[in-house]
Amino acid sequence: MRAIDPLDHTITVEAGCVLAEVQKAAEQVDRLFPLSLGAEGSCQIGGNLSTNAGGIAVLRYGNMRELTLGIEAVLPDGQVLDALRTLRKDNTGYDLKQLFIGAEGTLGIITAATLKLFPRPREVETAFLGLGRVEDVMALFARARGISGDQLTAFELIPRLGLEMAMRHVPAVTEPLTAPQPWYALLEVSSSQSNSGLRRSLEEFLSEALAGGLLRDGVVATSTAQARDLWRIREAMVEGQKYEGGSIKHDVSVPVSRVADFINCATAAVTAKLPGIRPLAFGHVGDGNIHFNLSQPPSADAKVFLARRAEFSHIVHDLARGLNGSISAEHGIGRLKREDLPRYKSPLELALMRRLKQALDPDELMNPGKILPP
Amino acid sequence: MRAIDPLDHTITVEAGCVLAEVQKAAEQVDRLFPLSLGAEGSCQIGGNLSTNAGGIAVLRYGNMRELTLGIEAVLPDGQVLDALRTLRKDNTGYDLKQLFIGAEGTLGIITAATLKLFPRPREVETAFLGLGRVEDVMALFARARGISGDQLTAFELIPRLGLEMAMRHVPAVTEPLTAPQPWYALLEVSSSQSNSGLRRSLEEFLSEALAGGLLRDGVVATSTAQARDLWRIREAMVEGQKYEGGSIKHDVSVPVSRVADFINCATAAVTAKLPGIRPLAFGHVGDGNIHFNLSQPPSADAKVFLARRAEFSHIVHDLARGLNGSISAEHGIGRLKREDLPRYKSPLELALMRRLKQALDPDELMNPGKILPP
């Protein structure tokens, strides 16, 4: 870490800094660095920048791109671009840092960054809610956002299958509600004021949703430990899926209003192709971001299933595209998706990307084989 | 306007759409489009995008860049880039829209954009506060931000001279507090919840600041009309200055913690050069953005004064640079500042800007003579 300034709400760190360390440093000066994702204990800021990382707090605070004020980067010719500004506003020509953020290291290597900090929430409330249909989850989201506005800091979708996988394979994960429900929403609201009445208004909101039949059941954490346990389900689901045989993962996004359409259609489409396939649709649906992971049928052969990756990915990605969505919401393109890119980007977009690559890295020294299709 | 979707919180408009019309369209579907600035009744979205416009709500909602999800642009060769996405998250290669936002039309012409909408605030409170020193204004800002966090949506600095110019030249602007004060802060807090206790907590906050001696006097608007009148002072100051002879304007930014340093040093420096000069330091100090406008001494000759523009601008800009600031926070470079750019940007930054220009507009057809130094 190079510098932290609570008054300016900025922190300057080197690329090798682990995300959790940045969060901790901010906390120590009573500030929040909001980027939060499963790998935060090991992932590094340089990687977060190069992939424009997302995670659970994008809904309120934005992606890594929005959290970045300045960067330092090494260019292909060895020159160091020092654009480590701490300014909130700077309109002096092209915003060069934007080139390197999310470019997956193909235009230069980010070596340090100045990031935004925020006032630390004084109150946080977490609820785990059971609902009948994914449409209901999205209707609940729309209402919650309308009423609580900025206070809604996370809204995650979890399917019953995900909870089951978590309970099956991860110790200490237990049924959170009285009865099983088809879909769950994990919701977090926070306030930077104490005595904000946050809990009361959350409970009122949920009571109304219960009375109106939108919500079937739910629990609001009464302690930080309980809140942690509820969030643990979210992570345990991802862990649990590893023990369920082969899985084909997708990280799509669609407009928020099309999330239910996407999940319903994609589920039907992959099931039609392979009865018994187990789609696990979860993720940051408040941002329209769905991790649509397909677990093999329990009795299937993993290798045979995984050999059909391209077939299933085309179905899922074509559907996302048809709903004006993206085939990579937060995981980037890398090597895995680059050959598919021409299916989902216009020739002009690809041509412009190549022109940028050519302008900044004419000898193709930086991270060759990533992003740009061969 | 092409489309508006309250559920997705998005609006798609053509470049010629006037900002106030976009605000109005959002309001009609119970949403907020937060970009707000003096010229909103006449400025167009295309210009807002090309200059990465700022204004009074950047503190909470960000610049135009942060408010943009997708764009459509015409390239120098006539091809149309259709990147009008409505997605919150899309990491599929280089984020091409970033190239055109804030590029002042030098890389292509933005013809349409998809913009973010937000939940509309249910409660808004506006206060006009009198303080002794600019350091006190910034201390009050730091406290206000720490306590109210997201609810602080605007924080503007106004000097006594600005209020006087407003009262002198603009009808119906009157002394807002019981006695004159050297500095004023115009503060706005808002909440997307009704019955949020916003007013009570603002009043508590201000009482404490009064009791502690940080604040000298203040008024909280009791009606929308009174709030409008307080904001009117902000605009009337800019209008009033036009009648005070020649003025040399600056739009700098510095780290928030250096705002008081900048204003004090710059005031001393220009006064040393020309006794009687009247610096008008105002603006979005919550973002570190100061409009440092210099009115001529009352008795001076306007032409003689204006002939010294470069001399004064170098003093002001060098000081901003010395505090790790920027010579253009939100107004851009255009023609006026482009020859000065090499004083404040590194050769590498300028070289990269030229490489981008070359990559996208090799024949220099787009808005020639802007941004890039000759």
XYZ file of C-alpha atoms in Angstrom:
748
model
C 0.000 0.000 0.000
C 1.343 3.404 -0.918
C -1.065 5.880 0.676
C -4.472 6.191 2.270
C -6.355 9.415 2.867
C -9.629 9.190 4.767
C -10.455 12.851 4.124
C -10.054 12.477 0.370
C -11.655 9.042 0.512
C -8.792 7.559 -1.509
C -6.333 4.697 -1.214
C -3.320 4.073 -3.452
C -2.143 0.490 -3.680
C 0.167 -1.619 -5.789
C -1.212 -4.229 -8.107
C -0.087 -7.131 -5.918
C -2.181 -6.021 -2.946
C -4.799 -8.606 -1.974
C -8.359 -7.271 -2.111
C -9.147 -8.244 1.492
C -6.118 -6.223 2.640
C -7.452 -3.144 0.874
C -10.842 -3.642 2.519
C -9.113 -3.987 5.893
C -6.962 -0.888 5.426
C -10.053 1.139 4.584
C -11.870 -0.179 7.634
C -8.968 0.835 9.853
C -9.535 4.479 8.905
C -13.303 4.126 9.209
C -13.930 3.936 5.486
C -15.317 1.366 3.075
C -13.700 -0.087 -0.012
C -16.806 -1.707 -1.463
C -15.505 -4.235 -4.005
C -16.448 -7.622 -2.585
C -16.327 -11.033 -4.196
C -15.797 -14.688 -3.383
C -12.054 -14.667 -4.062
C -11.357 -11.539 -2.023
C -9.013 -13.384 0.326
C -6.598 -14.203 -2.480
C -7.309 -12.094 -5.574
C -5.142 -9.072 -6.220
C -6.052 -5.528 -7.120
C -4.125 -5.747 -10.393
C -6.337 -8.620 -11.474
C -9.461 -6.856 -10.245
C -8.522 -3.872 -12.405
C -7.568 -5.877 -15.478
C -10.853 -7.747 -15.399
C -12.984 -4.798 -14.241
C -14.160 -6.993 -11.373
C -17.745 -6.929 -10.165
C -19.124 -8.916 -7.246
C -21.911 -8.351 -4.791
C -21.752 -4.584 -4.218
C -21.900 -3.397 -7.844
C -25.576 -2.575 -7.411
C -24.712 0.337 -5.163
C -21.041 1.112 -5.793
C -20.290 0.023 -9.360
C -17.640 -2.159 -10.932
C -13.918 -1.757 -10.424
C -13.892 0.755 -13.287
C -16.183 3.085 -11.349
C -14.090 2.637 -8.213
C -10.855 3.750 -9.854
C -9.532 7.316 -9.874
C -6.059 6.736 -11.304
C -3.632 4.061 -12.412
C 0.032 3.468 -13.029
C 0.809 1.117 -15.899
C 3.790 -0.274 -17.725
C 3.423 -0.060 -21.486
C 4.664 -2.662 -23.958
C 7.760 -0.554 -24.699
C 8.668 -0.400 -21.005
C 7.574 3.180 -20.427
C 5.646 3.800 -17.212
C 2.407 5.734 -17.467
C 1.942 7.645 -14.236
C -1.729 8.537 -14.049
C -2.144 7.922 -10.329
C -4.454 10.853 -9.803
C -6.653 11.169 -6.764
C -9.075 13.589 -8.413
C -12.808 13.137 -8.576
C -13.015 15.279 -11.674
C -10.430 15.663 -14.411
C -11.410 16.432 -17.990
C -8.069 17.051 -19.627
C -8.137 14.971 -22.759
C -8.697 11.272 -23.298
C -9.184 9.314 -20.104
C -6.263 6.952 -20.625
C -6.867 4.795 -17.557
C -10.086 3.502 -19.132
C -7.999 1.743 -21.779
C -6.221 -0.456 -19.280
C -9.089 -1.239 -16.921
C -10.846 -4.380 -18.119
C -8.312 -4.956 -20.920
C -7.071 -8.157 -19.255
C -3.465 -7.062 -19.542
C -3.480 -6.951 -23.328
C -2.577 -3.255 -23.635
C -0.199 -2.826 -20.711
C 0.308 -3.991 -17.154
C -1.342 -2.030 -14.369
C 1.147 -1.736 -11.509
C -0.724 0.501 -9.060
C -4.030 2.313 -8.667
C -5.762 4.999 -6.675
C -9.191 3.802 -5.609
C -12.269 5.469 -4.166
C -13.248 4.933 -0.560
C -16.712 5.547 0.853
C -18.218 6.389 4.231
C -18.517 3.150 6.187
C -22.065 1.934 6.722
C -23.131 2.249 10.357
C -25.991 -0.184 10.054
C -26.323 -3.245 7.843
C -29.292 -5.593 7.679
C -29.313 -8.926 5.872
C -32.351 -10.966 4.897
C -32.719 -14.413 3.358
C -36.053 -14.692 1.588
C -38.028 -17.546 0.067
C -40.104 -17.031 -3.088
C -42.100 -19.125 -5.536
C -40.859 -17.938 -8.923
C -37.923 -16.038 -10.302
C -40.445 -13.448 -11.542
C -41.384 -12.856 -7.909
C -37.743 -12.389 -6.974
C -37.375 -9.710 -9.637
C -40.651 -8.036 -8.636
C -39.398 -7.938 -5.059
C -36.153 -6.416 -6.269
C -37.968 -3.686 -8.195
C -40.028 -2.785 -5.131
C -37.047 -2.897 -2.804
C -35.030 -0.640 -5.053
C -37.864 1.825 -5.438
C -38.401 2.097 -1.719
C -34.926 1.844 -0.291
C -32.979 3.385 -3.164
C -29.361 3.749 -2.223
C -29.767 1.662 0.874
C -30.097 -1.528 -1.144
C -26.474 -2.632 -1.358
C -26.797 -6.250 -2.493
C -29.447 -8.451 -4.064
C -28.507 -12.021 -4.897
C -30.533 -14.831 -6.403
C -30.108 -18.381 -5.096
C -32.055 -21.378 -6.425
C -33.236 -24.239 -4.237
C -30.758 -26.540 -5.974
C -27.923 -24.244 -4.921
C -28.956 -24.370 -1.289
C -29.238 -28.150 -1.506
C -25.749 -28.465 -2.968
C -24.429 -26.220 -0.213
C -26.091 -28.258 2.530
C -24.979 -31.530 0.983
C -21.288 -30.720 0.756
C -20.393 -27.879 3.075
C -20.359 -28.445 6.838
C -22.548 -26.244 9.030
C -24.806 -25.043 6.216
C -28.377 -25.800 7.262
C -31.890 -25.077 6.041
C -32.343 -21.350 6.736
C -36.153 -21.219 6.497
C -38.892 -23.398 7.949
C -39.723 -25.077 4.647
C -37.987 -25.446 1.280
C -38.756 -22.762 -1.325
C -38.044 -22.845 -5.074
C -36.090 -19.570 -5.081
C -34.272 -17.435 -2.573
C -33.117 -13.843 -2.502
C -30.277 -12.680 -0.308
C -30.764 -9.005 0.311
C -28.610 -6.473 2.097
C -29.526 -2.909 3.007
C -27.184 -0.500 4.709
C -27.137 3.016 6.019
C -24.281 5.358 6.809
C -26.333 6.733 9.690
C -26.848 5.121 13.060
C -30.421 4.990 14.307
C -31.554 5.173 10.723
C -34.597 3.009 11.317
C -33.182 0.640 8.728
C -34.329 -2.555 10.393
C -37.811 -1.274 11.049
C -38.320 -0.185 7.452
C -36.902 -3.477 6.134
C -39.298 -5.416 8.335
C -42.212 -3.272 7.246
C -41.268 -3.827 3.628
C -41.035 -7.588 4.061
C -44.308 -7.770 6.004
C -46.092 -6.062 3.157
C -44.527 -8.401 0.608
C -45.587 -11.380 2.759
C -49.125 -10.069 3.136
C -49.342 -9.442 -0.619
C -48.270 -13.021 -1.358
C -45.100 -12.052 -3.232
C -42.904 -13.359 -0.461
C -43.448 -16.825 1.046
C -41.056 -16.843 3.961
C -37.946 -15.085 5.171
C -35.515 -14.374 7.955
C -33.737 -11.159 8.904
C -30.394 -11.741 10.600
C -30.380 -10.670 14.226
C -26.609 -10.673 14.619
C -23.496 -10.183 12.540
C -22.793 -13.879 12.994
C -26.180 -14.816 11.584
C -25.715 -12.424 8.669
C -22.370 -14.082 7.974
C -24.047 -17.494 7.997
C -26.608 -16.334 5.451
C -23.869 -15.011 3.181
C -22.024 -18.287 3.753
C -24.824 -20.075 1.902
C -24.024 -17.982 -1.168
C -20.383 -19.053 -1.138
C -21.098 -22.635 -0.065
C -23.342 -23.074 -3.095
C -20.403 -22.382 -5.411
C -18.220 -24.721 -3.367
C -20.883 -27.425 -3.227
C -21.323 -27.469 -6.979
C -17.769 -28.696 -7.401
C -18.774 -32.025 -5.854
C -21.694 -32.541 -8.202
C -19.721 -33.702 -11.212
C -18.907 -31.769 -14.355
C -20.260 -28.273 -14.737
C -20.368 -25.832 -17.631
C -20.318 -22.281 -16.364
C -21.679 -19.071 -17.826
C -21.527 -15.485 -16.667
C -24.119 -13.611 -18.656
C -25.946 -10.363 -18.154
C -29.236 -9.120 -19.535
C -31.288 -5.990 -18.862
C -32.681 -6.287 -15.338
C -36.227 -6.507 -16.695
C -35.289 -9.624 -18.695
C -33.661 -11.692 -15.947
C -36.691 -13.922 -15.378
C -37.181 -14.401 -19.132
C -33.583 -15.409 -19.519
C -33.580 -17.912 -16.676
C -36.868 -19.493 -17.709
C -35.973 -19.747 -21.387
C -32.406 -20.900 -20.846
C -33.538 -23.530 -18.350
C -36.097 -24.856 -20.818
C -33.609 -24.834 -23.686
C -30.818 -26.736 -21.956
C -33.264 -29.191 -20.399
C -34.727 -29.911 -23.823
C -31.217 -30.711 -25.075
C -30.347 -32.924 -22.130
C -33.034 -34.097 -19.756
C -31.692 -34.353 -16.212
C -29.233 -31.481 -16.660
C -29.228 -29.307 -13.538
C -29.075 -25.564 -14.248
C -27.944 -23.506 -11.305
C -29.040 -19.921 -11.983
C -27.739 -17.555 -9.375
C -25.940 -14.274 -8.983
C -26.165 -10.522 -8.884
C -29.582 -10.213 -10.448
C -29.928 -6.634 -9.247
C -27.367 -5.839 -11.951
C -28.881 -8.288 -14.434
C -25.897 -10.593 -13.922
C -26.697 -14.301 -13.872
C -24.216 -17.069 -13.300
C -25.915 -19.802 -15.271
C -23.957 -22.893 -14.352
C -24.980 -26.263 -15.679
C -24.323 -29.323 -13.549
C -24.337 -32.647 -15.313
C -27.205 -35.080 -14.803
C -26.303 -37.057 -11.643
C -25.821 -40.318 -13.498
C -23.993 -38.894 -16.533
C -20.340 -39.270 -17.393
C -18.513 -36.024 -16.630
C -16.197 -36.207 -19.636
C -19.002 -36.831 -22.070
C -20.958 -33.969 -20.540
C -18.047 -31.523 -20.612
C -17.352 -32.386 -24.231
C -20.639 -30.670 -25.038
C -19.498 -27.344 -23.594
C -19.615 -25.431 -26.901
C -23.068 -26.720 -27.718
C -24.534 -25.599 -24.381
C -22.633 -22.338 -24.317
C -23.961 -21.392 -27.710
C -27.521 -22.021 -26.531
C -27.025 -19.949 -23.386
C -25.058 -17.157 -25.035
C -27.389 -16.895 -28.021
C -30.312 -16.494 -25.646
C -28.524 -13.796 -23.665
C -27.659 -12.026 -26.907
C -31.255 -12.278 -28.067
C -32.296 -10.414 -24.938
C -29.689 -7.702 -25.636
C -27.388 -9.243 -23.073
C -23.697 -10.000 -22.755
C -21.794 -13.288 -22.771
C -19.467 -12.039 -20.078
C -20.800 -9.805 -17.346
C -17.840 -9.820 -15.016
C -15.471 -12.672 -15.786
C -13.994 -11.246 -18.984
C -13.069 -13.003 -22.212
C -9.620 -14.479 -21.624
C -8.822 -17.458 -23.795
C -12.007 -19.399 -23.139
C -14.433 -17.046 -24.847
C -12.286 -15.273 -27.390
C -13.146 -17.537 -30.283
C -16.802 -16.973 -29.566
C -16.506 -13.205 -29.511
C -17.257 -12.734 -33.241
C -20.647 -14.381 -32.695
C -21.633 -11.652 -30.243
C -19.753 -8.487 -31.219
C -20.213 -6.584 -34.433
C -17.366 -6.622 -36.973
C -16.964 -2.895 -36.320
C -16.530 -3.410 -32.587
C -13.930 -6.087 -33.211
C -12.176 -3.877 -35.753
C -12.018 -1.004 -33.261
C -10.652 -3.313 -30.588
C -7.944 -4.444 -32.998
C -7.123 -0.851 -33.857
C -6.646 -0.079 -30.177
C -4.465 -3.126 -29.718
C -2.418 -2.098 -32.738
C -2.075 1.475 -31.446
C -0.866 0.495 -28.002
C 0.807 -2.856 -28.484
C 1.794 -3.129 -32.155
C 4.149 -6.063 -31.538
C 1.492 -7.982 -29.592
C 3.738 -8.479 -26.603
C 1.097 -8.097 -23.905
C -0.811 -11.166 -22.786
C -0.920 -12.725 -26.255
C -3.852 -14.963 -27.073
C -6.280 -13.153 -24.789
C -9.506 -11.318 -25.664
C -8.943 -10.692 -29.377
C -10.089 -13.506 -31.616
C -7.347 -15.090 -33.726
C -36.064 10.099 -27.042
C -35.939 6.496 -28.173
C -36.887 4.475 -25.103
C -37.350 4.663 -21.367
C -37.599 1.714 -19.005
C -38.332 2.449 -15.356
C -37.783 -1.171 -14.319
C -34.324 -1.288 -15.907
C -33.667 2.261 -14.770
C -32.528 3.237 -18.270
C -33.328 5.871 -20.859
C -32.125 5.951 -24.477
C -31.968 9.370 -26.076
C -30.523 11.000 -29.159
C -27.659 13.426 -28.884
C -29.817 16.454 -29.632
C -32.054 15.885 -26.617
C -31.928 18.806 -24.149
C -30.789 17.786 -20.670
C -33.857 19.247 -18.943
C -36.077 17.126 -21.203
C -34.269 13.987 -20.116
C -34.704 14.973 -16.473
C -38.407 15.572 -17.108
C -38.914 12.271 -18.921
C -37.323 10.433 -15.997
C -39.518 12.260 -13.514
C -42.621 11.265 -15.456
C -41.861 7.595 -14.773
C -40.933 8.329 -11.150
C -37.190 8.111 -11.723
C -34.256 10.492 -11.459
C -31.714 11.410 -14.119
C -29.229 13.113 -11.828
C -27.018 15.195 -14.146
C -27.759 18.798 -13.225
C -25.961 21.954 -14.247
C -26.579 25.622 -14.957
C -27.140 25.183 -18.674
C -29.553 22.263 -18.342
C -32.355 24.183 -20.060
C -30.398 24.436 -23.307
C -27.435 22.038 -23.314
C -27.782 18.767 -25.188
C -26.957 15.241 -24.163
C -24.441 14.901 -27.011
C -22.468 17.799 -25.605
C -22.805 16.475 -22.064
C -21.315 13.185 -23.254
C -18.554 14.712 -25.340
C -17.412 16.867 -22.435
C -18.079 14.281 -19.713
C -20.236 16.892 -17.993
C -20.229 17.316 -14.232
C -22.382 19.747 -12.274
C -23.873 19.733 -8.837
C -24.799 16.072 -8.353
C -21.438 14.473 -9.166
C -20.748 14.036 -5.473
C -23.400 11.367 -5.240
C -24.033 10.190 -8.808
C -20.798 10.753 -10.731
C -19.975 12.482 -14.002
C -21.680 11.822 -17.299
C -19.191 8.987 -17.882
C -20.502 7.126 -14.857
C -24.093 7.757 -15.919
C -23.658 6.174 -19.341
C -24.378 2.529 -20.160
C -24.057 2.628 -23.930
C -23.565 4.906 -26.894
C -24.077 5.096 -30.617
C -21.408 7.008 -32.514
C -20.502 7.899 -36.067
C -16.849 7.258 -36.832
C -14.675 9.402 -39.085
C -15.146 6.965 -41.986
C -18.931 7.178 -41.677
C -19.440 3.806 -40.035
C -21.924 3.752 -37.163
C -20.836 2.104 -33.944
C -23.901 0.650 -32.282
C -23.000 0.127 -28.649
C -26.330 1.200 -27.187
C -26.342 -1.418 -24.490
C -28.556 -1.151 -21.455
C -26.453 -3.536 -19.371
C -25.068 -2.758 -15.942
C -22.259 -5.248 -16.436
C -20.543 -6.190 -19.666
C -16.915 -7.299 -19.738
C -16.488 -8.414 -23.319
C -13.314 -6.736 -24.466
C -12.287 -3.101 -24.562
C -14.988 -0.723 -23.362
C -15.216 1.291 -26.572
C -17.720 3.850 -25.325
C -15.109 5.216 -22.914
C -13.108 6.448 -25.918
C -15.842 8.778 -27.103
C -17.099 10.098 -23.765
C -15.135 13.214 -22.864
C -13.239 13.205 -26.184
C -14.931 16.458 -27.247
C -15.902 15.023 -30.602
C -12.321 14.458 -31.733
C -12.633 10.683 -32.220
C -16.191 10.412 -33.516
C -19.621 11.946 -33.048
C -21.897 10.488 -30.406
C -25.406 10.323 -31.841
C -27.328 8.581 -29.060
C -26.811 7.131 -25.593
C -28.372 4.871 -23.030
C -28.205 6.496 -19.607
C -28.736 5.286 -16.053
C -31.786 6.340 -14.099
C -32.084 6.219 -10.322
C -34.871 5.926 -7.781
C -36.334 9.389 -7.282
C -35.607 10.960 -3.920
C -38.730 11.180 -1.771
C -37.331 13.818 0.554
C -34.869 16.603 -0.196
C -33.564 19.169 2.266
C -31.562 22.245 1.324
C -29.489 24.410 3.652
C -27.617 27.670 3.102
C -24.874 28.029 5.688
C -22.550 30.840 6.739
C -18.957 30.120 7.799
C -15.836 32.072 8.671
C -13.128 30.404 6.618
C -12.929 28.077 3.667
C -11.183 25.585 5.993
C -14.383 25.531 8.041
C -16.451 24.867 4.961
C -14.282 21.868 4.134
C -14.346 20.627 7.736
C -18.124 20.838 7.652
C -18.140 18.898 4.387
C -15.993 16.137 5.856
C -18.312 15.796 8.847
C -21.438 15.928 6.713
C -20.158 13.240 4.415
C -19.096 11.011 7.277
C -22.464 11.242 8.957
C -24.888 11.346 6.085
C -22.931 9.321 3.555
C -24.996 8.731 0.477
C -27.629 11.197 1.527
C -25.329 14.149 0.838
C -26.184 14.887 -2.788
C -24.687 18.360 -3.274
C -22.174 20.580 -1.504
C -21.371 23.932 -3.098
C -19.041 26.705 -1.973
C -20.105 30.331 -2.429
C -17.967 33.293 -1.361
C -19.402 36.511 0.078
C -18.344 38.356 -3.071
C -20.436 35.962 -5.142
C -23.530 36.618 -3.075
C -22.921 40.357 -3.363
C -22.611 40.174 -7.135
C -25.822 38.156 -7.259
C -27.715 40.657 -5.098
C -26.300 43.605 -7.043
C -27.344 42.450 -10.491
C -30.074 39.857 -10.275
C -33.582 40.856 -9.228
C -35.158 39.145 -6.220
C -31.883 37.814 -4.801
C -31.676 38.997 -1.202
C -29.471 38.456 1.843
C -30.323 34.884 2.922
C -28.897 35.069 6.477
C -29.224 37.654 9.242
C -25.681 38.998 8.809
C -23.030 38.787 6.097
C -20.568 35.891 6.363
C -17.253 35.444 4.538
C -18.127 32.033 3.093
C -21.256 30.072 2.404
C -22.006 26.428 1.776
C -25.081 25.301 -0.100
C -25.839 21.783 0.998
C -28.431 19.296 -0.182
C -29.318 15.974 1.393
C -31.870 13.585 -0.002
C -33.427 10.266 0.778
C -35.279 7.795 -1.368
C -37.472 6.958 1.611
C -40.365 9.010 2.918
C -40.397 9.609 6.668
C -36.664 9.090 6.660
C -36.081 11.581 9.459
C -33.862 13.473 7.026
C -34.791 16.943 8.239
C -34.415 16.066 11.888
C -30.958 14.596 11.388
C -29.875 17.559 9.251
C -31.029 19.965 11.945
C -29.258 17.973 14.634
C -26.097 17.990 12.569
C -26.254 21.739 12.005
C -27.038 22.457 15.678
C -23.925 20.586 16.708
C -21.819 22.453 14.164
C -23.254 25.755 15.449
C -22.616 24.816 19.066
C -19.054 23.768 18.218
C -18.385 27.098 16.526
C -17.695 25.628 13.103
C -20.876 27.068 11.704
C -21.841 30.713 12.230
C -25.331 30.888 10.867
C -27.621 29.038 8.522
C -31.070 28.434 7.163
C -32.809 25.216 6.163
C -35.433 25.697 3.451
C -38.950 25.083 4.687
C -40.504 24.786 1.240
C -39.577 23.771 -2.277
C -39.905 27.426 -3.261
C -37.421 28.495 -0.607
C -35.020 25.725 -1.645
C -35.276 26.979 -5.208
C -34.467 30.496 -4.040
C -31.344 29.267 -2.263
C -30.192 27.447 -5.388
C -31.032 30.588 -7.360
C -28.230 32.379 -5.496
C -25.780 29.856 -6.917
C -26.861 30.606 -10.472
C -27.329 34.344 -9.933
C -23.714 34.615 -8.786
C -22.513 33.373 -12.177
C -24.928 35.743 -13.910
C -23.979 38.686 -11.688
C -20.295 38.313 -12.406
C -20.914 39.152 -16.053
C -21.762 42.726 -15.036
C -18.586 43.206 -13.047
C -16.249 43.807 -15.976
C -13.701 41.458 -17.458
C -13.231 38.062 -15.880
C -10.679 35.321 -16.351
C -12.196 31.949 -15.574
C -10.682 28.725 -14.335
C -12.129 25.319 -13.698
C -9.600 23.450 -11.608
C -9.782 20.457 -9.343
C -7.548 19.346 -6.497
C -7.796 16.513 -3.989
C -10.671 17.370 -1.628
C -8.249 17.731 1.280
C -6.379 20.490 -0.586
C -9.315 22.718 -1.548
C -8.695 25.268 1.223
C -4.956 25.322 0.477
C -5.644 25.945 -3.153
C -8.112 28.763 -2.603
C -5.947 30.496 -0.008
C -2.728 30.232 -2.005
C -4.271 31.117 -5.344
C -6.036 34.120 -3.842
C -2.771 35.356 -2.329
C -0.863 34.754 -5.559
C -3.199 36.607 -7.898
C -3.684 39.448 -5.423
C 0.077 39.851 -5.169
C 0.231 40.192 -8.962
C -2.627 42.654 -9.145
C -3.940 44.345 -6.020
C -7.672 44.922 -6.273
C -8.298 41.798 -8.362
C -11.434 40.043 -7.167
C -11.140 36.242 -7.053
C -14.457 34.457 -6.979
C -13.793 30.933 -5.702
C -16.877 28.782 -5.856
C -18.096 25.444 -7.029
C -18.461 21.769 -6.345
C -15.936 21.563 -3.546
C -17.276 18.199 -2.395
C -15.589 16.868 -5.559
C -12.543 19.114 -5.177
C -13.774 21.189 -8.128
C -13.239 24.934 -7.817
C -14.330 27.520 -10.331
C -11.674 30.129 -9.644
C -12.894 33.128 -11.606
C -11.009 36.392 -11.450
C -12.983 39.609 -11.796
C -11.004 42.693 -12.739
C -10.380 45.391 -10.153
C -13.460 47.659 -10.281
C -11.572 50.610 -11.714
C -9.406 48.685 -14.184
C -9.714 48.618 -17.956
C -11.305 45.336 -19.039
C -9.176 44.954 -22.165
C -5.921 45.521 -20.332
C -7.015 43.050 -17.673
C -8.076 40.365 -20.147
C -4.794 40.721 -22.021
C -3.143 39.221 -18.957
C -5.164 35.979 -19.166
C -2.188 33.707 -19.823
C -0.209 35.210 -16.971
C -2.982 34.635 -14.436
C -3.955 31.254 -15.813
C -0.408 30.004 -15.469
C -0.339 31.089 -11.835
C -3.650 29.393 -11.091
C -2.961 26.253 -13.112
C 0.579 25.839 -11.779
C -0.789 25.995 -8.255
C -3.456 23.405 -9.011
C -0.821 21.181 -10.597
C 1.441 21.629 -7.576
C -1.351 20.247 -5.421
C -1.763 17.242 -7.789
C -4.753 18.890 -9.344
C -6.171 19.328 -12.822
C -6.478 22.415 -15.039
C -9.868 21.305 -16.254
C -12.220 19.562 -13.895
C -15.363 19.560 -15.975
C -15.128 22.091 -18.807
C -12.695 20.168 -20.978
C -9.788 21.419 -23.072
C -11.309 22.656 -26.323
C -9.229 25.261 -28.103
C -8.669 27.545 -25.113
C -6.497 25.215 -23.068
C -4.937 22.967 -25.662
C -1.731 24.923 -26.015
C -1.291 24.780 -22.261
C -1.788 21.043 -22.080
C 1.936 20.168 -22.446
C 2.643 22.170 -19.284
C 0.398 19.873 -17.257
C 0.433 16.473 -18.956
C 3.449 14.211 -19.259
C 4.946 13.683 -22.735
C 3.880 10.047 -22.459
C 0.262 10.973 -21.785
C 0.254 13.313 -24.772
C 1.906 10.671 -26.933
C -0.745 8.115 -25.966
C -3.495 10.609 -26.726
C -1.972 11.190 -30.157
C -1.749 7.459 -30.758
C -5.457 7.106 -29.991
C -6.305 9.982 -32.291
C -4.188 8.403 -35.008
C -5.837 5.004 -34.503
C -9.397 6.297 -34.708
C -9.164 9.399 -36.854
C -5.989 9.147 -38.925
C -7.050 11.909 -41.322
C -7.885 14.281 -38.447
C -11.366 14.929 -39.716
C -13.122 15.111 -36.363
C -13.302 18.460 -34.597
C -9.853 19.583 -35.739
C -7.960 21.954 -33.508
C -9.496 20.652 -30.293
C -7.812 19.023 -27.284
C -4.535 17.902 -28.881
C -1.788 20.513 -28.817
C -0.541 21.586 -32.239
